[in-house]
């Protein structure tokens, strides 16, 4: 079984399109702010870095800050901590004597008490910006001047006789000592480039990755007005992405019969609809919900959620005025968005599956949507095919059959040929004709029509099929 990790990053079509828009802005000479949920930035699997790697792979050259620090050698640390005292030297422990001669107190008095680390004063915004520019100048090979901030910005824009820097400067703000310093650099850089009047292909560009929690309130909107392209990680994945993850995470079919394929199609569509943009939950549910019966779905989903970290904040039960997801999360949803429990998916606002699990009707509605998506076209095809049986089994003229059991015509509408009118009869009309004796069906035909009609009626009334009815319908559709 293949997990969600095999379908992460730029391999998913929705993410490729999203990253493509970001790259297009960078390549056009615009600086960008990439806003990600806090949950993505804090992910133990370094998901944010993997997404950034996918994007940087498409750039010819770039400057990345902060630099990745090489981790200290684990073997050196373990050797130092496990080193035993040298023989013949005092170990630092007071000796145990048979009588109190005051020596232990004397020795303990000589041992200096560990010094309390003094609390570090956080740098000011100006100090943090100066430190960031100093590190940037070092990476770019700029010589230090009397005014580091002004000198670096001037050199970036090609002030004086120097050549401007056109490589994108990529800053992982959430790893900076003061995250907001990266956004301040972004504003100063854009303003300096405007003052210099540089064409797009000669402008210095910056890409800052951050969360809204790293920035002052309202700053993303201000940056957007200052000609910074603000890209929210919102609606990056769609139905095709979820379906891909689900298909890769499903176990291989034990048999390749048509019935198994159709049942599997309904199962995968249901998982995709229930999980939406939450790909980790979709992959886990795909591996756990083996029987594909609607009755066991809630239990399997509950088990999956119990095995995953509990979300920091669930979305609100009702957000007045929020009907469409838009191009970015609404201000009232920012806490939930940062916690990774709300997103845009296929043009709809989607909440964490744990939210739906608390409402039985919510899960049932998503099961119905999935069944409708897969089965309705097949039911329509089966109805079309059954009209040939109706023509053969009719006990009354086709014109009368169409008049009594076919769709009602609009007043004044031209009468259709009898054969065509029978061709558009609904399953319910066919069943009524059978019950009234207008057509005669054998047991197999009667069972097929009854199964098709019941399934179509339930789906038409937004009621999902239970496991038994689903199996009966699959059997009939695959005969």
Tab-separated table of C-alpha atoms in Angstrom:
chain	number	residue	atom	x	y	z
A	1	UNK	CA	0.000	0.000	0.000
A	2	UNK	CA	1.308	3.448	-0.915
A	3	UNK	CA	0.774	6.246	1.603
A	4	UNK	CA	0.157	9.950	1.184
A	5	UNK	CA	3.891	10.658	1.239
A	6	UNK	CA	4.146	9.276	-2.286
A	7	UNK	CA	1.788	11.932	-3.611
A	8	UNK	CA	2.984	15.045	-1.821
A	9	UNK	CA	4.431	18.247	-3.123
A	10	UNK	CA	4.586	19.187	-6.768
A	11	UNK	CA	3.541	15.699	-7.905
A	12	UNK	CA	-0.079	16.664	-7.197
A	13	UNK	CA	-1.684	18.674	-10.011
A	14	UNK	CA	-3.358	21.258	-7.793
A	15	UNK	CA	-0.119	22.086	-5.997
A	16	UNK	CA	1.742	22.307	-9.305
A	17	UNK	CA	-0.766	24.869	-10.541
A	18	UNK	CA	-0.579	26.821	-7.267
A	19	UNK	CA	3.224	26.912	-7.268
A	20	UNK	CA	3.128	27.865	-10.945
A	21	UNK	CA	1.215	31.050	-10.104
A	22	UNK	CA	3.779	31.939	-7.462
A	23	UNK	CA	6.648	31.336	-9.877
A	24	UNK	CA	4.943	33.439	-12.541
A	25	UNK	CA	4.846	36.415	-10.177
A	26	UNK	CA	8.490	35.960	-9.187
A	27	UNK	CA	9.599	35.614	-12.803
A	28	UNK	CA	7.705	38.776	-13.731
A	29	UNK	CA	9.831	40.763	-11.271
A	30	UNK	CA	7.382	40.933	-8.349
A	31	UNK	CA	8.241	40.260	-4.739
A	32	UNK	CA	5.961	37.753	-3.023
A	33	UNK	CA	4.652	36.873	0.412
A	34	UNK	CA	3.793	33.184	0.771
A	35	UNK	CA	1.404	32.651	3.678
A	36	UNK	CA	1.139	29.121	5.059
A	37	UNK	CA	-0.871	27.768	7.999
A	38	UNK	CA	1.084	27.497	11.222
A	39	UNK	CA	0.387	23.754	11.242
A	40	UNK	CA	2.245	23.347	7.945
A	41	UNK	CA	5.237	25.348	9.167
A	42	UNK	CA	5.418	23.361	12.415
A	43	UNK	CA	4.913	19.994	10.724
A	44	UNK	CA	7.434	17.453	12.016
A	45	UNK	CA	7.808	16.121	8.488
A	46	UNK	CA	9.147	19.498	7.258
A	47	UNK	CA	6.305	19.857	4.790
A	48	UNK	CA	6.982	23.582	4.298
A	49	UNK	CA	10.609	22.897	3.355
A	50	UNK	CA	9.546	20.203	0.912
A	51	UNK	CA	7.100	22.589	-0.753
A	52	UNK	CA	9.816	25.237	-0.912
A	53	UNK	CA	12.249	22.726	-2.442
A	54	UNK	CA	9.715	21.945	-5.164
A	55	UNK	CA	9.401	25.644	-5.943
A	56	UNK	CA	13.143	26.427	-5.781
A	57	UNK	CA	13.818	23.566	-8.170
A	58	UNK	CA	12.202	25.690	-10.885
A	59	UNK	CA	14.457	28.719	-10.235
A	60	UNK	CA	17.788	29.063	-11.991
A	61	UNK	CA	19.435	30.693	-8.954
A	62	UNK	CA	18.413	32.164	-5.611
A	63	UNK	CA	19.628	33.237	-2.176
A	64	UNK	CA	18.167	31.381	0.815
A	65	UNK	CA	17.961	32.676	4.394
A	66	UNK	CA	18.378	31.655	7.117
A	67	UNK	CA	21.083	29.177	6.286
A	68	UNK	CA	20.594	25.573	7.336
A	69	UNK	CA	22.777	24.981	10.375
A	70	UNK	CA	24.733	21.748	10.415
A	71	UNK	CA	23.567	19.718	13.416
A	72	UNK	CA	26.167	18.937	16.064
A	73	UNK	CA	27.728	15.516	15.900
A	74	UNK	CA	25.629	13.084	17.891
A	75	UNK	CA	28.627	10.831	18.480
A	76	UNK	CA	30.641	13.723	19.906
A	77	UNK	CA	27.817	14.647	22.241
A	78	UNK	CA	27.359	11.080	23.415
A	79	UNK	CA	31.122	10.611	23.943
A	80	UNK	CA	31.379	13.775	25.993
A	81	UNK	CA	28.387	12.920	28.157
A	82	UNK	CA	29.514	9.326	28.716
A	83	UNK	CA	33.131	10.156	29.575
A	84	UNK	CA	34.119	8.659	32.946
A	85	UNK	CA	36.229	10.524	35.538
A	86	UNK	CA	39.986	10.153	35.107
A	87	UNK	CA	41.535	7.803	37.656
A	88	UNK	CA	43.421	9.558	40.468
A	89	UNK	CA	41.518	12.862	40.144
A	90	UNK	CA	38.855	14.141	42.471
A	91	UNK	CA	35.451	13.427	41.042
A	92	UNK	CA	33.825	16.487	42.550
A	93	UNK	CA	31.864	14.438	45.080
A	94	UNK	CA	32.386	15.011	48.804
A	95	UNK	CA	34.020	12.045	50.553
A	96	UNK	CA	32.058	10.085	53.123
A	97	UNK	CA	33.805	10.100	56.515
A	98	UNK	CA	33.095	8.201	59.709
A	99	UNK	CA	33.158	11.418	61.690
A	100	UNK	CA	32.272	15.029	61.052
A	101	UNK	CA	35.501	16.944	60.563
A	102	UNK	CA	33.935	19.745	58.505
A	103	UNK	CA	35.711	18.640	55.308
A	104	UNK	CA	32.522	17.926	53.318
A	105	UNK	CA	31.232	21.417	54.007
A	106	UNK	CA	34.562	22.887	52.983
A	107	UNK	CA	34.658	20.965	49.718
A	108	UNK	CA	31.059	21.789	48.873
A	109	UNK	CA	31.707	25.437	49.544
A	110	UNK	CA	34.436	25.415	46.890
A	111	UNK	CA	32.111	24.070	44.200
A	112	UNK	CA	30.675	27.098	42.415
A	113	UNK	CA	26.909	27.110	42.153
A	114	UNK	CA	25.681	26.919	38.558
A	115	UNK	CA	25.039	30.395	37.275
A	116	UNK	CA	21.465	31.235	36.372
A	117	UNK	CA	21.303	32.090	32.652
A	118	UNK	CA	20.347	35.691	32.247
A	119	UNK	CA	17.195	36.222	30.190
A	120	UNK	CA	17.978	37.431	26.711
A	121	UNK	CA	16.408	40.673	25.652
A	122	UNK	CA	14.657	40.197	22.307
A	123	UNK	CA	16.057	42.429	19.592
A	124	UNK	CA	14.087	45.425	18.479
A	125	UNK	CA	12.514	45.527	15.022
A	126	UNK	CA	15.339	47.749	13.767
A	127	UNK	CA	18.008	45.457	15.218
A	128	UNK	CA	16.369	42.383	13.711
A	129	UNK	CA	16.157	44.032	10.282
A	130	UNK	CA	19.807	45.145	10.491
A	131	UNK	CA	20.870	41.607	11.434
A	132	UNK	CA	18.904	40.122	8.539
A	133	UNK	CA	20.412	42.596	6.069
A	134	UNK	CA	23.879	41.928	7.436
A	135	UNK	CA	23.492	38.199	6.838
A	136	UNK	CA	22.071	38.890	3.386
A	137	UNK	CA	25.021	41.138	2.538
A	138	UNK	CA	27.388	38.393	3.611
A	139	UNK	CA	25.664	35.871	1.340
A	140	UNK	CA	25.764	38.298	-1.581
A	141	UNK	CA	29.401	39.249	-0.941
A	142	UNK	CA	28.666	42.913	-0.294
A	143	UNK	CA	31.276	44.905	1.624
A	144	UNK	CA	29.993	46.375	4.891
A	145	UNK	CA	29.403	50.113	4.935
A	146	UNK	CA	28.611	52.737	7.525
A	147	UNK	CA	24.856	52.295	6.980
A	148	UNK	CA	24.225	48.526	6.582
A	149	UNK	CA	20.510	48.883	5.912
A	150	UNK	CA	20.773	51.615	3.321
A	151	UNK	CA	23.938	50.211	1.732
A	152	UNK	CA	22.507	46.710	1.229
A	153	UNK	CA	19.243	47.992	-0.238
A	154	UNK	CA	21.128	50.357	-2.541
A	155	UNK	CA	23.410	47.572	-3.714
A	156	UNK	CA	20.424	45.287	-4.344
A	157	UNK	CA	18.851	47.865	-6.639
A	158	UNK	CA	22.124	48.647	-8.393
A	159	UNK	CA	22.692	52.049	-6.831
A	160	UNK	CA	25.776	53.915	-8.020
A	161	UNK	CA	27.965	51.999	-10.431
A	162	UNK	CA	27.296	48.508	-9.095
A	163	UNK	CA	25.159	45.906	-10.846
A	164	UNK	CA	21.810	45.182	-9.236
A	165	UNK	CA	20.932	41.794	-7.743
A	166	UNK	CA	18.192	39.974	-9.638
A	167	UNK	CA	18.396	36.603	-7.922
A	168	UNK	CA	15.309	36.035	-5.766
A	169	UNK	CA	16.048	36.374	-2.057
A	170	UNK	CA	14.059	33.623	-0.304
A	171	UNK	CA	13.509	34.093	3.436
A	172	UNK	CA	11.955	31.461	5.690
A	173	UNK	CA	10.533	33.972	8.111
A	174	UNK	CA	9.292	31.421	10.637
A	175	UNK	CA	12.931	30.415	11.258
A	176	UNK	CA	14.136	33.949	11.796
A	177	UNK	CA	14.764	35.236	15.364
A	178	UNK	CA	12.173	37.957	14.669
A	179	UNK	CA	9.811	36.748	11.953
A	180	UNK	CA	8.389	40.178	11.130
A	181	UNK	CA	11.853	41.440	10.113
A	182	UNK	CA	11.515	39.553	6.818
A	183	UNK	CA	8.255	41.363	6.032
A	184	UNK	CA	9.874	44.724	6.855
A	185	UNK	CA	12.708	43.891	4.455
A	186	UNK	CA	10.116	43.033	1.818
A	187	UNK	CA	8.461	46.446	2.146
A	188	UNK	CA	11.761	48.334	2.102
A	189	UNK	CA	12.977	46.380	-0.926
A	190	UNK	CA	9.812	47.039	-2.946
A	191	UNK	CA	9.874	50.746	-2.059
A	192	UNK	CA	13.548	51.061	-2.976
A	193	UNK	CA	13.000	49.324	-6.326
A	194	UNK	CA	10.110	51.695	-7.091
A	195	UNK	CA	12.237	54.734	-6.296
A	196	UNK	CA	14.984	53.427	-8.577
A	197	UNK	CA	12.484	53.067	-11.450
A	198	UNK	CA	13.865	49.673	-12.482
A	199	UNK	CA	12.186	47.592	-15.207
A	200	UNK	CA	10.807	44.190	-14.129
A	201	UNK	CA	13.778	42.194	-15.415
A	202	UNK	CA	16.216	44.252	-13.306
A	203	UNK	CA	14.263	44.487	-10.064
A	204	UNK	CA	15.514	42.795	-6.915
A	205	UNK	CA	12.916	40.293	-5.737
A	206	UNK	CA	12.176	38.653	-2.423
A	207	UNK	CA	10.009	35.709	-1.468
A	208	UNK	CA	9.045	35.578	2.202
A	209	UNK	CA	7.438	32.440	3.645
A	210	UNK	CA	5.521	33.064	6.849
A	211	UNK	CA	2.346	32.497	8.801
A	212	UNK	CA	-0.103	35.234	9.702
A	213	UNK	CA	0.945	34.621	13.311
A	214	UNK	CA	4.462	35.782	12.378
A	215	UNK	CA	3.258	39.144	11.092
A	216	UNK	CA	1.507	42.185	12.544
A	217	UNK	CA	-2.265	42.142	12.101
A	218	UNK	CA	-3.322	43.542	8.740
A	219	UNK	CA	0.179	43.512	7.238
A	220	UNK	CA	-0.651	41.091	4.370
A	221	UNK	CA	-3.354	43.472	3.132
A	222	UNK	CA	-0.973	46.422	3.387
A	223	UNK	CA	1.682	44.560	1.419
A	224	UNK	CA	-0.846	43.713	-1.294
A	225	UNK	CA	-1.542	47.434	-1.700
A	226	UNK	CA	2.189	48.065	-1.980
A	227	UNK	CA	2.478	45.839	-5.068
A	228	UNK	CA	3.629	42.714	-3.226
A	229	UNK	CA	1.986	39.547	-4.559
A	230	UNK	CA	0.421	37.872	-1.507
A	231	UNK	CA	-0.190	34.138	-2.016
A	232	UNK	CA	-2.321	32.369	0.584
A	233	UNK	CA	-2.002	28.585	0.881
A	234	UNK	CA	-5.744	28.299	0.368
A	235	UNK	CA	-7.483	26.022	-2.086
A	236	UNK	CA	-4.161	24.612	-3.277
A	237	UNK	CA	-5.588	21.114	-3.633
A	238	UNK	CA	-8.796	19.934	-5.268
A	239	UNK	CA	-10.787	16.784	-5.892
A	240	UNK	CA	-8.240	15.359	-8.320
A	241	UNK	CA	-5.455	15.713	-5.735
A	242	UNK	CA	-7.484	13.977	-3.027
A	243	UNK	CA	-8.549	11.237	-5.435
A	244	UNK	CA	-4.902	10.659	-6.369
A	245	UNK	CA	-3.837	10.292	-2.743
A	246	UNK	CA	-6.763	7.968	-2.013
A	247	UNK	CA	-6.091	5.778	-5.051
A	248	UNK	CA	-2.420	5.399	-4.107
A	249	UNK	CA	-3.272	4.537	-0.501
A	250	UNK	CA	-5.942	1.911	-1.304
A	251	UNK	CA	-5.013	-1.786	-1.147
A	252	UNK	CA	-4.916	-3.643	-4.432
A	253	UNK	CA	-8.159	-5.310	-5.471
A	254	UNK	CA	-8.300	-9.007	-4.667
A	255	UNK	CA	-10.232	-9.611	-7.898
A	256	UNK	CA	-10.556	-7.626	-11.084
A	257	UNK	CA	-14.274	-8.188	-11.638
A	258	UNK	CA	-16.472	-5.386	-12.861
A	259	UNK	CA	-18.439	-5.474	-9.596
A	260	UNK	CA	-15.293	-5.000	-7.512
A	261	UNK	CA	-14.160	-2.111	-9.710
A	262	UNK	CA	-17.499	-0.324	-9.394
A	263	UNK	CA	-17.693	-0.842	-5.646
A	264	UNK	CA	-14.124	0.425	-5.332
A	265	UNK	CA	-14.982	3.502	-7.393
A	266	UNK	CA	-17.805	4.330	-4.970
A	267	UNK	CA	-15.519	3.717	-1.972
A	268	UNK	CA	-12.759	5.975	-3.272
A	269	UNK	CA	-15.213	8.717	-4.229
A	270	UNK	CA	-16.707	8.551	-0.729
A	271	UNK	CA	-13.313	8.873	0.970
A	272	UNK	CA	-12.421	11.832	-1.254
A	273	UNK	CA	-15.720	13.580	-0.547
A	274	UNK	CA	-15.592	12.977	3.210
A	275	UNK	CA	-11.951	14.065	3.634
A	276	UNK	CA	-11.758	16.875	1.091
A	277	UNK	CA	-8.435	18.768	1.227
A	278	UNK	CA	-7.184	16.923	4.330
A	279	UNK	CA	-4.874	14.566	2.481
A	280	UNK	CA	-3.301	12.921	5.518
A	281	UNK	CA	-6.731	11.878	6.790
A	282	UNK	CA	-7.754	10.721	3.304
A	283	UNK	CA	-4.685	8.484	3.010
A	284	UNK	CA	-5.209	7.014	6.474
A	285	UNK	CA	-8.929	6.369	5.897
A	286	UNK	CA	-8.182	4.760	2.534
A	287	UNK	CA	-6.005	2.221	4.297
A	288	UNK	CA	-8.429	1.515	7.140
A	289	UNK	CA	-11.951	1.497	5.617
A	290	UNK	CA	-11.665	-1.887	3.962
A	291	UNK	CA	-15.263	-3.033	3.450
A	292	UNK	CA	-16.516	0.236	1.902
A	293	UNK	CA	-19.893	-0.102	3.637
A	294	UNK	CA	-21.478	3.238	4.580
A	295	UNK	CA	-22.462	1.801	7.965
A	296	UNK	CA	-18.813	1.340	8.994
A	297	UNK	CA	-17.537	4.659	7.641
A	298	UNK	CA	-18.070	6.741	10.792
A	299	UNK	CA	-16.315	4.153	12.970
A	300	UNK	CA	-13.332	3.941	10.606
A	301	UNK	CA	-13.074	7.743	10.411
A	302	UNK	CA	-13.245	7.992	14.206
A	303	UNK	CA	-10.377	5.492	14.536
A	304	UNK	CA	-8.291	7.396	11.993
A	305	UNK	CA	-8.776	10.713	13.786
A	306	UNK	CA	-7.939	9.088	17.128
A	307	UNK	CA	-4.543	8.018	15.734
A	308	UNK	CA	-3.681	11.502	14.441
A	309	UNK	CA	-2.680	14.561	16.516
A	310	UNK	CA	-5.713	16.413	17.789
A	311	UNK	CA	-6.247	19.732	15.975
A	312	UNK	CA	-5.308	22.836	17.938
A	313	UNK	CA	-8.507	24.649	16.978
A	314	UNK	CA	-11.630	23.366	15.272
A	315	UNK	CA	-13.508	25.712	12.935
A	316	UNK	CA	-16.490	27.583	14.367
A	317	UNK	CA	-19.854	25.864	14.080
A	318	UNK	CA	-21.300	28.839	12.281
A	319	UNK	CA	-19.534	31.722	10.623
A	320	UNK	CA	-22.176	34.241	9.677
A	321	UNK	CA	-21.730	35.727	6.242
A	322	UNK	CA	-19.156	33.141	5.102
A	323	UNK	CA	-20.829	31.344	2.216
A	324	UNK	CA	-18.044	31.150	-0.351
A	325	UNK	CA	-14.379	30.417	0.360
A	326	UNK	CA	-13.026	33.268	-1.782
A	327	UNK	CA	-9.348	33.581	-2.617
A	328	UNK	CA	-8.136	33.684	0.990
A	329	UNK	CA	-9.443	32.618	4.410
A	330	UNK	CA	-11.857	35.006	6.043
A	331	UNK	CA	-10.517	36.868	9.076
A	332	UNK	CA	-12.912	34.908	11.285
A	333	UNK	CA	-11.350	31.662	10.092
A	334	UNK	CA	-7.663	32.551	10.516
A	335	UNK	CA	-7.287	30.697	13.823
A	336	UNK	CA	-8.781	27.544	12.310
A	337	UNK	CA	-6.775	27.985	9.104
A	338	UNK	CA	-3.516	28.225	11.053
A	339	UNK	CA	-4.533	25.083	12.945
A	340	UNK	CA	-5.105	23.303	9.622
A	341	UNK	CA	-8.804	22.631	10.182
A	342	UNK	CA	-10.390	24.680	7.396
A	343	UNK	CA	-9.578	25.156	3.717
A	344	UNK	CA	-11.085	25.800	0.319
A	345	UNK	CA	-11.709	22.697	-1.804
A	346	UNK	CA	-13.388	22.586	-5.194
A	347	UNK	CA	-14.868	26.042	-4.661
A	348	UNK	CA	-16.411	25.114	-1.293
A	349	UNK	CA	-15.472	25.900	2.280
A	350	UNK	CA	-14.381	22.637	3.877
A	351	UNK	CA	-13.965	21.988	7.584
A	352	UNK	CA	-11.926	19.274	9.263
A	353	UNK	CA	-13.619	15.838	8.998
A	354	UNK	CA	-13.756	15.752	12.789
A	355	UNK	CA	-16.242	18.614	12.572
A	356	UNK	CA	-18.538	16.557	10.316
A	357	UNK	CA	-18.139	13.473	12.495
A	358	UNK	CA	-19.970	15.267	15.295
A	359	UNK	CA	-23.002	15.560	13.008
A	360	UNK	CA	-24.303	12.285	11.586
A	361	UNK	CA	-26.271	14.074	8.886
A	362	UNK	CA	-23.145	15.886	7.677
A	363	UNK	CA	-21.310	12.611	7.003
A	364	UNK	CA	-24.421	11.133	5.352
A	365	UNK	CA	-24.639	14.147	3.046
A	366	UNK	CA	-21.059	13.626	1.885
A	367	UNK	CA	-21.686	9.903	1.307
A	368	UNK	CA	-24.720	10.850	-0.789
A	369	UNK	CA	-22.683	13.320	-2.844
A	370	UNK	CA	-20.087	10.652	-3.620
A	371	UNK	CA	-22.687	8.014	-4.546
A	372	UNK	CA	-24.554	10.511	-6.686
A	373	UNK	CA	-21.341	11.427	-8.489
A	374	UNK	CA	-20.467	7.823	-9.376
A	375	UNK	CA	-23.833	6.083	-9.693
A	376	UNK	CA	-26.168	8.634	-11.250
A	377	UNK	CA	-24.629	8.453	-14.768
A	378	UNK	CA	-24.731	4.660	-14.583
A	379	UNK	CA	-28.377	4.711	-13.481
A	380	UNK	CA	-29.229	6.950	-16.414
A	381	UNK	CA	-27.485	4.543	-18.781
A	382	UNK	CA	-29.334	1.593	-17.239
A	383	UNK	CA	-32.665	3.421	-17.664
A	384	UNK	CA	-31.882	4.061	-21.339
A	385	UNK	CA	-31.112	0.394	-21.864
A	386	UNK	CA	-34.276	-0.757	-20.073
A	387	UNK	CA	-36.528	1.186	-22.475
A	388	UNK	CA	-35.880	-1.545	-25.068
A	389	UNK	CA	-37.330	-4.062	-22.602
A	390	UNK	CA	-40.360	-1.798	-22.086
A	391	UNK	CA	-41.046	-1.717	-25.826
A	392	UNK	CA	-40.858	-5.500	-26.029
A	393	UNK	CA	-43.018	-6.142	-22.959
A	394	UNK	CA	-45.731	-3.537	-23.559
A	395	UNK	CA	-49.298	-4.861	-23.457
A	396	UNK	CA	-50.799	-1.616	-24.717
A	397	UNK	CA	-49.936	0.536	-27.738
A	398	UNK	CA	-46.766	2.571	-27.244
A	399	UNK	CA	-48.667	5.824	-27.771
A	400	UNK	CA	-50.964	5.018	-24.854
A	401	UNK	CA	-48.043	3.812	-22.751
A	402	UNK	CA	-46.241	7.097	-23.348
A	403	UNK	CA	-49.375	9.140	-22.698
A	404	UNK	CA	-50.242	7.396	-19.429
A	405	UNK	CA	-46.784	6.825	-17.960
A	406	UNK	CA	-44.387	9.126	-19.805
A	407	UNK	CA	-43.271	12.632	-18.764
A	408	UNK	CA	-45.987	15.256	-18.708
A	409	UNK	CA	-45.913	17.529	-21.762
A	410	UNK	CA	-46.251	21.280	-21.576
A	411	UNK	CA	-49.657	22.599	-22.705
A	412	UNK	CA	-49.578	23.253	-26.445
A	413	UNK	CA	-46.340	21.306	-26.968
A	414	UNK	CA	-46.118	19.205	-30.108
A	415	UNK	CA	-46.743	15.534	-29.518
A	416	UNK	CA	-43.641	13.370	-29.852
A	417	UNK	CA	-43.598	10.072	-31.726
A	418	UNK	CA	-44.646	7.211	-29.452
A	419	UNK	CA	-41.307	5.440	-29.675
A	420	UNK	CA	-39.422	8.613	-28.703
A	421	UNK	CA	-41.811	9.286	-25.814
A	422	UNK	CA	-41.205	5.794	-24.427
A	423	UNK	CA	-37.463	6.445	-24.716
A	424	UNK	CA	-37.669	9.241	-22.132
A	425	UNK	CA	-39.866	7.401	-19.607
A	426	UNK	CA	-38.536	7.576	-16.050
A	427	UNK	CA	-37.913	4.478	-13.938
A	428	UNK	CA	-40.856	5.377	-11.724
A	429	UNK	CA	-43.191	5.527	-14.724
A	430	UNK	CA	-41.936	2.156	-15.901
A	431	UNK	CA	-42.613	0.638	-12.491
A	432	UNK	CA	-46.107	2.119	-12.375
A	433	UNK	CA	-46.822	0.659	-15.828
A	434	UNK	CA	-45.695	-2.742	-14.583
A	435	UNK	CA	-47.834	-2.513	-11.437
A	436	UNK	CA	-50.868	-1.533	-13.540
A	437	UNK	CA	-50.336	-4.411	-15.964
A	438	UNK	CA	-49.461	-2.194	-18.935
A	439	UNK	CA	-46.189	-4.114	-19.314
A	440	UNK	CA	-45.282	-7.666	-18.304
A	441	UNK	CA	-41.858	-8.402	-16.858
A	442	UNK	CA	-40.217	-11.687	-15.942
A	443	UNK	CA	-38.744	-12.071	-12.412
A	444	UNK	CA	-35.221	-11.004	-13.394
A	445	UNK	CA	-36.498	-7.925	-15.240
A	446	UNK	CA	-38.818	-7.063	-12.365
A	447	UNK	CA	-35.956	-7.336	-9.841
A	448	UNK	CA	-33.720	-5.159	-11.993
A	449	UNK	CA	-36.335	-2.424	-12.476
A	450	UNK	CA	-37.237	-2.399	-8.782
A	451	UNK	CA	-33.560	-2.105	-7.752
A	452	UNK	CA	-32.865	0.703	-10.236
A	453	UNK	CA	-36.022	2.576	-9.253
A	454	UNK	CA	-35.415	2.374	-5.490
A	455	UNK	CA	-31.815	3.524	-5.836
A	456	UNK	CA	-32.788	6.405	-8.137
A	457	UNK	CA	-35.555	7.534	-5.786
A	458	UNK	CA	-33.299	7.493	-2.733
A	459	UNK	CA	-30.542	9.445	-4.448
A	460	UNK	CA	-33.096	11.905	-5.852
A	461	UNK	CA	-34.226	12.593	-2.270
A	462	UNK	CA	-30.623	13.074	-1.026
A	463	UNK	CA	-30.622	9.765	0.869
A	464	UNK	CA	-27.450	7.661	0.559
A	465	UNK	CA	-27.696	3.957	-0.174
A	466	UNK	CA	-26.865	1.638	2.707
A	467	UNK	CA	-24.459	-1.252	2.236
A	468	UNK	CA	-27.069	-3.806	1.186
A	469	UNK	CA	-28.808	-1.550	-1.324
A	470	UNK	CA	-25.469	-0.457	-2.704
A	471	UNK	CA	-24.424	-4.059	-3.244
A	472	UNK	CA	-27.738	-4.926	-4.943
A	473	UNK	CA	-27.402	-1.951	-7.267
A	474	UNK	CA	-23.783	-2.771	-8.126
A	475	UNK	CA	-24.825	-6.348	-8.931
A	476	UNK	CA	-27.603	-5.152	-11.253
A	477	UNK	CA	-25.478	-2.524	-12.971
A	478	UNK	CA	-22.791	-5.109	-13.690
A	479	UNK	CA	-25.046	-7.838	-15.113
